[in-house]
Short mmCIF file of C-alpha atoms and ligand atoms in Angstrom, two decimals:
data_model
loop_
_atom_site.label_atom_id
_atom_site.label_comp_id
_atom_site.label_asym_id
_atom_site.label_seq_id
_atom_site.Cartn_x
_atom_site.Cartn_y
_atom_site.Cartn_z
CA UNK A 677 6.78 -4.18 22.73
CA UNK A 678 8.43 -4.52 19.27
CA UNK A 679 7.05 -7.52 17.37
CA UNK A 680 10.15 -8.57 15.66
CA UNK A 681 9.86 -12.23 14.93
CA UNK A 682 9.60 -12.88 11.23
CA UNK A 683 6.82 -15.88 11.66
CA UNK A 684 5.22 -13.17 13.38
CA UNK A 685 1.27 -12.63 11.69
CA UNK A 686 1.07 -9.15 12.30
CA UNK A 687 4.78 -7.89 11.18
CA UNK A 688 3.61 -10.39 8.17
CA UNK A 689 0.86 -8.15 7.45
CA UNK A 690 2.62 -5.36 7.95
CA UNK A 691 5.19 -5.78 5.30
CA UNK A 692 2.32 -6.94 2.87
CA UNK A 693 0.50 -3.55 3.82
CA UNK A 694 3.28 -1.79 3.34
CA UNK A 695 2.99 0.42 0.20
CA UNK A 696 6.59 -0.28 -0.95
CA UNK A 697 5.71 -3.91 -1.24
CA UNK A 698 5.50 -5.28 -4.43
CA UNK A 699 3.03 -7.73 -5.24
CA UNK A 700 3.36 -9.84 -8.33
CA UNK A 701 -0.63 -9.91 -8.84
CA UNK A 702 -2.28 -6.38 -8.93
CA UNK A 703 -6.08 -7.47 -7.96
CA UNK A 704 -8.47 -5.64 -10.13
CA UNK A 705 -6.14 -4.16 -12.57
CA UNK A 706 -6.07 -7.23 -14.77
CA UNK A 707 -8.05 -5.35 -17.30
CA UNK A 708 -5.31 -2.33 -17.63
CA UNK A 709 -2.60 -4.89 -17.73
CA UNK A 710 -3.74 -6.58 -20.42
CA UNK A 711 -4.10 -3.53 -22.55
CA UNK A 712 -1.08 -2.08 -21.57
CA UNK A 713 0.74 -4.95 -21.99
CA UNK A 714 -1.10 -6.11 -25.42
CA UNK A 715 0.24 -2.36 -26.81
CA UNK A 716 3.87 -2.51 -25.88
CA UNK A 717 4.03 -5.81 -27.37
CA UNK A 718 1.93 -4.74 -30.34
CA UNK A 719 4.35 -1.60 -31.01
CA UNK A 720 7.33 -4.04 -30.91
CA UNK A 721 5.94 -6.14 -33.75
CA UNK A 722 5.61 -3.56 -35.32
CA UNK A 723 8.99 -3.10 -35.43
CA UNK A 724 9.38 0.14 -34.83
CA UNK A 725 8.36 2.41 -31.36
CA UNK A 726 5.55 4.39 -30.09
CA UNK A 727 4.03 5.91 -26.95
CA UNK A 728 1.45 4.70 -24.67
CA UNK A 729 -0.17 7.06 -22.70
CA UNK A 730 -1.41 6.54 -18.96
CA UNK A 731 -3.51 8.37 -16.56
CA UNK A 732 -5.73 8.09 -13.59
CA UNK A 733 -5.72 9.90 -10.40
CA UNK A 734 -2.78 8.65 -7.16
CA UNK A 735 -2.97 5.62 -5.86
CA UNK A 736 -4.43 3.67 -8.83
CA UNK A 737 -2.15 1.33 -9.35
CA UNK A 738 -0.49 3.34 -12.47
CA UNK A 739 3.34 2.53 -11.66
CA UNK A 740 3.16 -0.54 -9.74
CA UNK A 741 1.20 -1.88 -13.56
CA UNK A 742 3.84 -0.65 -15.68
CA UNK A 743 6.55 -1.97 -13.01
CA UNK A 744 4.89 -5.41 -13.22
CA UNK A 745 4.73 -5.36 -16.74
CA UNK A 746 8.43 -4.23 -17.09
CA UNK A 747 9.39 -7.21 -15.05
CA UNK A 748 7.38 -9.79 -16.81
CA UNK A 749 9.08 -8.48 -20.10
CA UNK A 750 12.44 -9.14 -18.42
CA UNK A 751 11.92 -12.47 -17.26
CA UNK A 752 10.24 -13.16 -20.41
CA UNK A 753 13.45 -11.78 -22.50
CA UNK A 754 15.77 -13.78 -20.08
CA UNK A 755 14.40 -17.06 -21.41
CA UNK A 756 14.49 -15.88 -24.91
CA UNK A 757 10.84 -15.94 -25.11
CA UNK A 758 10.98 -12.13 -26.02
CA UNK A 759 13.29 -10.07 -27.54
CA UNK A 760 15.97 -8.74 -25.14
CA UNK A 761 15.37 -4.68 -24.43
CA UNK A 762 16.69 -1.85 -22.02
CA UNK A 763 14.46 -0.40 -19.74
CA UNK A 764 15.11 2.76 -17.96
CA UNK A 765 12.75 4.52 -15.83
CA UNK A 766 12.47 8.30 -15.76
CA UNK A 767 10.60 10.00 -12.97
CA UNK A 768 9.63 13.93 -12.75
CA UNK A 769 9.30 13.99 -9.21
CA UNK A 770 12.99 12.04 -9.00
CA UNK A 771 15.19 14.19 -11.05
CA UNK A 772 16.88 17.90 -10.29
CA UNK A 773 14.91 19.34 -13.58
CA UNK A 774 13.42 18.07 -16.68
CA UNK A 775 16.43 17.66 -19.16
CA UNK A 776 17.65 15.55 -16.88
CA UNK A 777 15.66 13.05 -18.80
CA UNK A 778 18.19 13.34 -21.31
CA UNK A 779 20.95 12.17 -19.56
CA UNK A 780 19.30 9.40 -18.21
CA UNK A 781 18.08 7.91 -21.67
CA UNK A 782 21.40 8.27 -23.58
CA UNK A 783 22.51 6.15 -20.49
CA UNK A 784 20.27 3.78 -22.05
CA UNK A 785 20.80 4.00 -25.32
CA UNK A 786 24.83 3.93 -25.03
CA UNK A 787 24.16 0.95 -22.52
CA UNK A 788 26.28 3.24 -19.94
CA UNK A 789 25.54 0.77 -16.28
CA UNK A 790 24.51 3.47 -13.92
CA UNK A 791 24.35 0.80 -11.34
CA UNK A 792 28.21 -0.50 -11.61
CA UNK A 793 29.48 2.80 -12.45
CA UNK A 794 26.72 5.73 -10.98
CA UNK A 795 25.45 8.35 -13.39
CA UNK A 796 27.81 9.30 -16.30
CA UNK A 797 28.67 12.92 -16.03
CA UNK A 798 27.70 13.73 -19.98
CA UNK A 799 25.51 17.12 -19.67
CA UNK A 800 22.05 17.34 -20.94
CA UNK A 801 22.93 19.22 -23.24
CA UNK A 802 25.31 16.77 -24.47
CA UNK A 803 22.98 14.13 -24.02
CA UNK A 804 20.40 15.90 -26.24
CA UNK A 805 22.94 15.94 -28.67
CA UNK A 806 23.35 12.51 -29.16
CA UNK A 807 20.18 11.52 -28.72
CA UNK A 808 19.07 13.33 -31.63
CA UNK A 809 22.18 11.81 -33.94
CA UNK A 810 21.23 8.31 -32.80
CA UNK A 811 17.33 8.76 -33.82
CA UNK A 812 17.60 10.96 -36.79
CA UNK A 813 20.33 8.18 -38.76
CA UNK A 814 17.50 5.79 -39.20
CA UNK A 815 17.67 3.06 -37.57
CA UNK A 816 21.10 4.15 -35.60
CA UNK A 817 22.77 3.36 -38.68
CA UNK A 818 25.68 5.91 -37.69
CA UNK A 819 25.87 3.75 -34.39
CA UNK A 820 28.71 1.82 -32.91
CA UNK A 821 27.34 -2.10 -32.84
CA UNK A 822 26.32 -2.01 -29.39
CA UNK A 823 24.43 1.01 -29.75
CA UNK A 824 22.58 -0.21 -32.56
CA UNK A 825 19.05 -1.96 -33.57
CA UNK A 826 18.16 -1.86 -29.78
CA UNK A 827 14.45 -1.85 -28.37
CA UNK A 828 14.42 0.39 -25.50
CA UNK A 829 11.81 0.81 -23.25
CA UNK A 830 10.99 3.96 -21.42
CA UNK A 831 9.02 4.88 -18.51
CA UNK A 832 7.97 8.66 -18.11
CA UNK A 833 6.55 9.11 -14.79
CA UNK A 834 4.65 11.60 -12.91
CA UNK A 835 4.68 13.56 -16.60
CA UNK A 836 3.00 16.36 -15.09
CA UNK A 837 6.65 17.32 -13.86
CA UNK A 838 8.41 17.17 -17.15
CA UNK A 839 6.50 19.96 -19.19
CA UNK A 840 8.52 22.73 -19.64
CA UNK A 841 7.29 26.47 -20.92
CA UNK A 842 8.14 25.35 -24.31
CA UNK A 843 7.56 21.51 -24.18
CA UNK A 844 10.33 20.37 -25.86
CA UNK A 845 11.71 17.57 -23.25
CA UNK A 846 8.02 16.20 -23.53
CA UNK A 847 8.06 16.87 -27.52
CA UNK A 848 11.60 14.71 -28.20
CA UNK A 849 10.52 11.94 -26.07
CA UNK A 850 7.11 11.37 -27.80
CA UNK A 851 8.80 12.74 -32.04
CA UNK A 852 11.79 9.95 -31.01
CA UNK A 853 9.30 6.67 -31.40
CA UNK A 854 8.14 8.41 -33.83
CA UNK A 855 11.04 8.19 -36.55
CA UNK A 856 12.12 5.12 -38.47
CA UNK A 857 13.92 2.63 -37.13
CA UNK A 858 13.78 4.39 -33.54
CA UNK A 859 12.89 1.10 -31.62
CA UNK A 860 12.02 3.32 -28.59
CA UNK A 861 8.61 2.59 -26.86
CA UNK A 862 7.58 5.55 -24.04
CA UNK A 863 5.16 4.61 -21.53
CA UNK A 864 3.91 8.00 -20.36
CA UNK A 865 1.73 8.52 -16.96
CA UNK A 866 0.40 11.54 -15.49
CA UNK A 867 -2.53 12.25 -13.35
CA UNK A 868 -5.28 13.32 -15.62
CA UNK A 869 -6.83 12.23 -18.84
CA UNK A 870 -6.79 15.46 -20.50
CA UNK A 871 -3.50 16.53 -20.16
CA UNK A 872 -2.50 16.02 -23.46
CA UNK A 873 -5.95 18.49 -24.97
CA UNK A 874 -5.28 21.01 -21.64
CA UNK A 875 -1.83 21.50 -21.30
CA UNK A 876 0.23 20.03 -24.94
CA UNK A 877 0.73 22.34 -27.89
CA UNK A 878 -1.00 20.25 -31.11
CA UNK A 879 2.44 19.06 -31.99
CA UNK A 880 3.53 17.43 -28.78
CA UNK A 881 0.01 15.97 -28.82
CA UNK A 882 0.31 14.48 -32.37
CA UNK A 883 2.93 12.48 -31.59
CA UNK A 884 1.77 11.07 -28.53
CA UNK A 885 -0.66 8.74 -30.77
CA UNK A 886 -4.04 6.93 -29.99
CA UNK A 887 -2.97 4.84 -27.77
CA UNK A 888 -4.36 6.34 -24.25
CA UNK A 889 -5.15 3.92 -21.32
CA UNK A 890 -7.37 5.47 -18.19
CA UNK A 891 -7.03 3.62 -14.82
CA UNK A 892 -10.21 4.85 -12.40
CA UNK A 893 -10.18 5.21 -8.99
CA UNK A 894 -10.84 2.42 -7.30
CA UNK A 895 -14.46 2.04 -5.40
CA UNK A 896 -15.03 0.50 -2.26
CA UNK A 897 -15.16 -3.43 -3.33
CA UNK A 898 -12.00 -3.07 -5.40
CA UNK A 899 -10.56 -1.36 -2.33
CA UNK A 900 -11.36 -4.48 -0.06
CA UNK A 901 -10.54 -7.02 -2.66
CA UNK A 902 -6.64 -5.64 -2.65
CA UNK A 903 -6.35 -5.50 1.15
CA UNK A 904 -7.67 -8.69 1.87
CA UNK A 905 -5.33 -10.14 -1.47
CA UNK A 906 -2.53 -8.52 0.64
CA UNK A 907 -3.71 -10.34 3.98
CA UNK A 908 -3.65 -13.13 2.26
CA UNK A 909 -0.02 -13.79 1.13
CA UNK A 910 0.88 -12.96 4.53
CA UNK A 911 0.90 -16.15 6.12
CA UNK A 912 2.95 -17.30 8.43
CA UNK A 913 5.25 -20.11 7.97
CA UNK A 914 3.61 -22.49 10.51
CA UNK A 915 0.56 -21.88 8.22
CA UNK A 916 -1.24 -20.94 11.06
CA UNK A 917 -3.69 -18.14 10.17
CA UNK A 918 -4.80 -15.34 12.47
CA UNK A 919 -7.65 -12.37 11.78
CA UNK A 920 -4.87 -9.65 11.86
CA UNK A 921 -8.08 -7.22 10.81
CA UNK A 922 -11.32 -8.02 11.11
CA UNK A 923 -13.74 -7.74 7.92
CA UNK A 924 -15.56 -5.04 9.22
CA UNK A 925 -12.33 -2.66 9.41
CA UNK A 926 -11.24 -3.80 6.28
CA UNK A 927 -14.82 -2.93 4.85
CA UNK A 928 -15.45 0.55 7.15
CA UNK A 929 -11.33 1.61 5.88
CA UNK A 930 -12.39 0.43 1.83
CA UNK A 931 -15.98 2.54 2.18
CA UNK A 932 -14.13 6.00 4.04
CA UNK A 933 -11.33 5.80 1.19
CA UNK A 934 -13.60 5.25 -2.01
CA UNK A 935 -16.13 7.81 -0.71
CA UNK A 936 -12.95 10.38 -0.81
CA UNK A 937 -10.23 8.97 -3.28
CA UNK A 938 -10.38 5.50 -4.19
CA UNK A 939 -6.43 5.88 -3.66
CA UNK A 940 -5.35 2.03 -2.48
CA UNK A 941 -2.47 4.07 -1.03
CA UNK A 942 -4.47 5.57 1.35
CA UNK A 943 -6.46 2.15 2.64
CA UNK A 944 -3.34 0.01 2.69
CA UNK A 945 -1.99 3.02 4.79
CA UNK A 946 -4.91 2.66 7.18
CA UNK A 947 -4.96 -0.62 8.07
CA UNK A 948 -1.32 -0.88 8.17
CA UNK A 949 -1.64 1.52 10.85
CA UNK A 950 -4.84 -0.87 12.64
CA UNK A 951 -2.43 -3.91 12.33
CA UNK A 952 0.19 -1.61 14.25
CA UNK A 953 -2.01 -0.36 16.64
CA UNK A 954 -2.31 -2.15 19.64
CA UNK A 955 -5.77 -0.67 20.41
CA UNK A 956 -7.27 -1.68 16.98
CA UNK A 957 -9.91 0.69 15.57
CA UNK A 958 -12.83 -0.27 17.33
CA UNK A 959 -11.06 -0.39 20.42
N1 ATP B 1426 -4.61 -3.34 -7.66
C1 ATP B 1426 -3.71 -3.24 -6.70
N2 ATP B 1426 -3.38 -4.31 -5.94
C2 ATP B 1426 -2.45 -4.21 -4.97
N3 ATP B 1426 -1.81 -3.07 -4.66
C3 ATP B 1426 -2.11 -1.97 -5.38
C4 ATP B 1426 -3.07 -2.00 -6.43
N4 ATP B 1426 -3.15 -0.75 -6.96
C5 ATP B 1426 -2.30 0.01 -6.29
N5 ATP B 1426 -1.67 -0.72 -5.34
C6 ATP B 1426 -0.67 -0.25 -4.42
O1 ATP B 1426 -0.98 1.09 -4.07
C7 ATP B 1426 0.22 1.87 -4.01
C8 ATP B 1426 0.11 3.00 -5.00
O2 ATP B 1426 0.12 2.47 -6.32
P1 ATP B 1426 0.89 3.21 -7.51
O3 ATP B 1426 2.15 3.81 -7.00
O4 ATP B 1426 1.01 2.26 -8.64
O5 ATP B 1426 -0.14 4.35 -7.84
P2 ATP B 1426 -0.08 5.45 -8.95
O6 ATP B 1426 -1.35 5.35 -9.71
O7 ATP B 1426 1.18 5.34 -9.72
O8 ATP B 1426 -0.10 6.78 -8.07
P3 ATP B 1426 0.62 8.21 -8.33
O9 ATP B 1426 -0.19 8.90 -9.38
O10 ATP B 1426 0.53 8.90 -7.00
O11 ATP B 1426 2.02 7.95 -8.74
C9 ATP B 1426 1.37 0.91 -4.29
O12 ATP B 1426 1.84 0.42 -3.06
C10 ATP B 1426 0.71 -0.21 -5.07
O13 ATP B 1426 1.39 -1.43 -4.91
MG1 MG B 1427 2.87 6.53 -9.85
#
């Protein structure tokens, strides 16, 4: 039978499992955040942009760091405790090819709100267009006043899918930071570490910077630690607490995973699938 009550532990647990859920603590990526989070902030006192540049193989926790960052920017800027910026998110895997990108950032940059009005229908080509007006007048000083003096932050993911034969999507978005008065700050991630020595040309690598951040794969007590975090917030509202899994599963799923992966994916997968189970895994 369906467990559909909302007090109920195990549908608890299974939205907690779930991957799409999104925790406001990442266990055992405190480390990354901070650095990531130390370098956007240190780029905007700078004053002017950069790029940061992410790897680490699935399921590390790559996106889900950025996204949490993103979102304690936000709430941050909506109580004036930092400055106010536009954040757009741009993901190979998500768009039809890789100038698409284009679009999608001049959205930003003109302040065009995809959500209230969909995507504007300006071509990439277009969109390249005045993308490179806007960043070559320094500072946007060609700009309408809305347009203008902005910090805009950008998240490249899954990179891997934006490299094209010549490289000059991936080029633009890592030269654009680069130019006075750009205000642009591009968060790249991509699966490997050595992306930018194997697959960039030197230029589109010199621009990318020093700033590199590498996010392991998670071993087996890292693995346990974010399940059992997970377990944890699901708790019922009568406060009673059940063992939805018991320690050994949660230590036999952590151990199989890290001895493969160390892709939290895959565990929070598995023992979303024990809790659903009505056999359990020893059973
Ligand atoms: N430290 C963590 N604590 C809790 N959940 C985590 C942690 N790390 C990863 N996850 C969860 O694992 C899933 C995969 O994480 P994420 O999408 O961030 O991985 P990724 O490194 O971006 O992978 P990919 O390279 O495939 O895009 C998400 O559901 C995420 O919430
Ligand atoms: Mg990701």
């Amino acid at each position: 039978m369906p467990r559909v009550a909302r007090n109920d532990p195990y549908v608890l647990a299974m939205n907690a499992l779930h991957v799409g859920a999104r925790p406001e603590e990442l266990p055992c990526r405190t480390a990354e955040y901070e650095e990531i989070y130390k370098a956007v902030t240190g780029l905007l006192e700078d004053g002017s942009g950069g790029c940061i540049y992410i790897s680490g193989v699935p399921g590390t926790g790559k996106t889900a760091t950025v996204h949490n960052i993103a979102r304690k920017l936000q709430q941050l800027a909506k109580s004036d405790e930092f400055e106010p910026f536009t954040y757009v998110e741009i993901n190979g895997l998500k768009i039809p090819e890789p100038v698409a990108a284009y679009s999608l950032l001049w959205e930003a940059v003109s302040g065009h709100d995809a959500k209230k009005h969909g995507h504007s229908r300006i071509s990439a080509k277009e969109a390249l267009k005045r993308l490179t007006k806007h960043f070559d007048t320094a500072a946007g000083e060609d700009d309408p006043p809305w347009c203008a003096g902005l910090l805009r932050v950008v998240l490249m993911d899954e990179l891997d899918q934006l490299m094209t034969a010549k490289q000059d999507v991936v080029y633009n978005f890592f030269n654009w930071p680069t130019l006075p008065g750009s205000r642009l700050i591009v968060i790249a991630v991509a699966n490997t570490h050595d992306m930018p020595e194997r697959v960039m040309s030197g230029k589109v690598r010199s621009r990318l910077g020093m700033q590199r951040i590498n996010f392991k794969p998670y071993h087996w007590e890292q693995l346990r630690e974010i399940v059992e975090a997970r377990l944890k917030s699901a708790v019922p509202r009568s406060g009673k607490t059940v063992e939805i899994l018991s320690k050994d599963s949660i230590l036999f799923a952590a151990r199989k995973v890290a001895s493969v992966s160390g892709d939290a994916r895959r565990v929070l997968d598995i023992c979303r699938y024990v809790c659903t189970s009505p056999l359990g895994i020893y059973d």
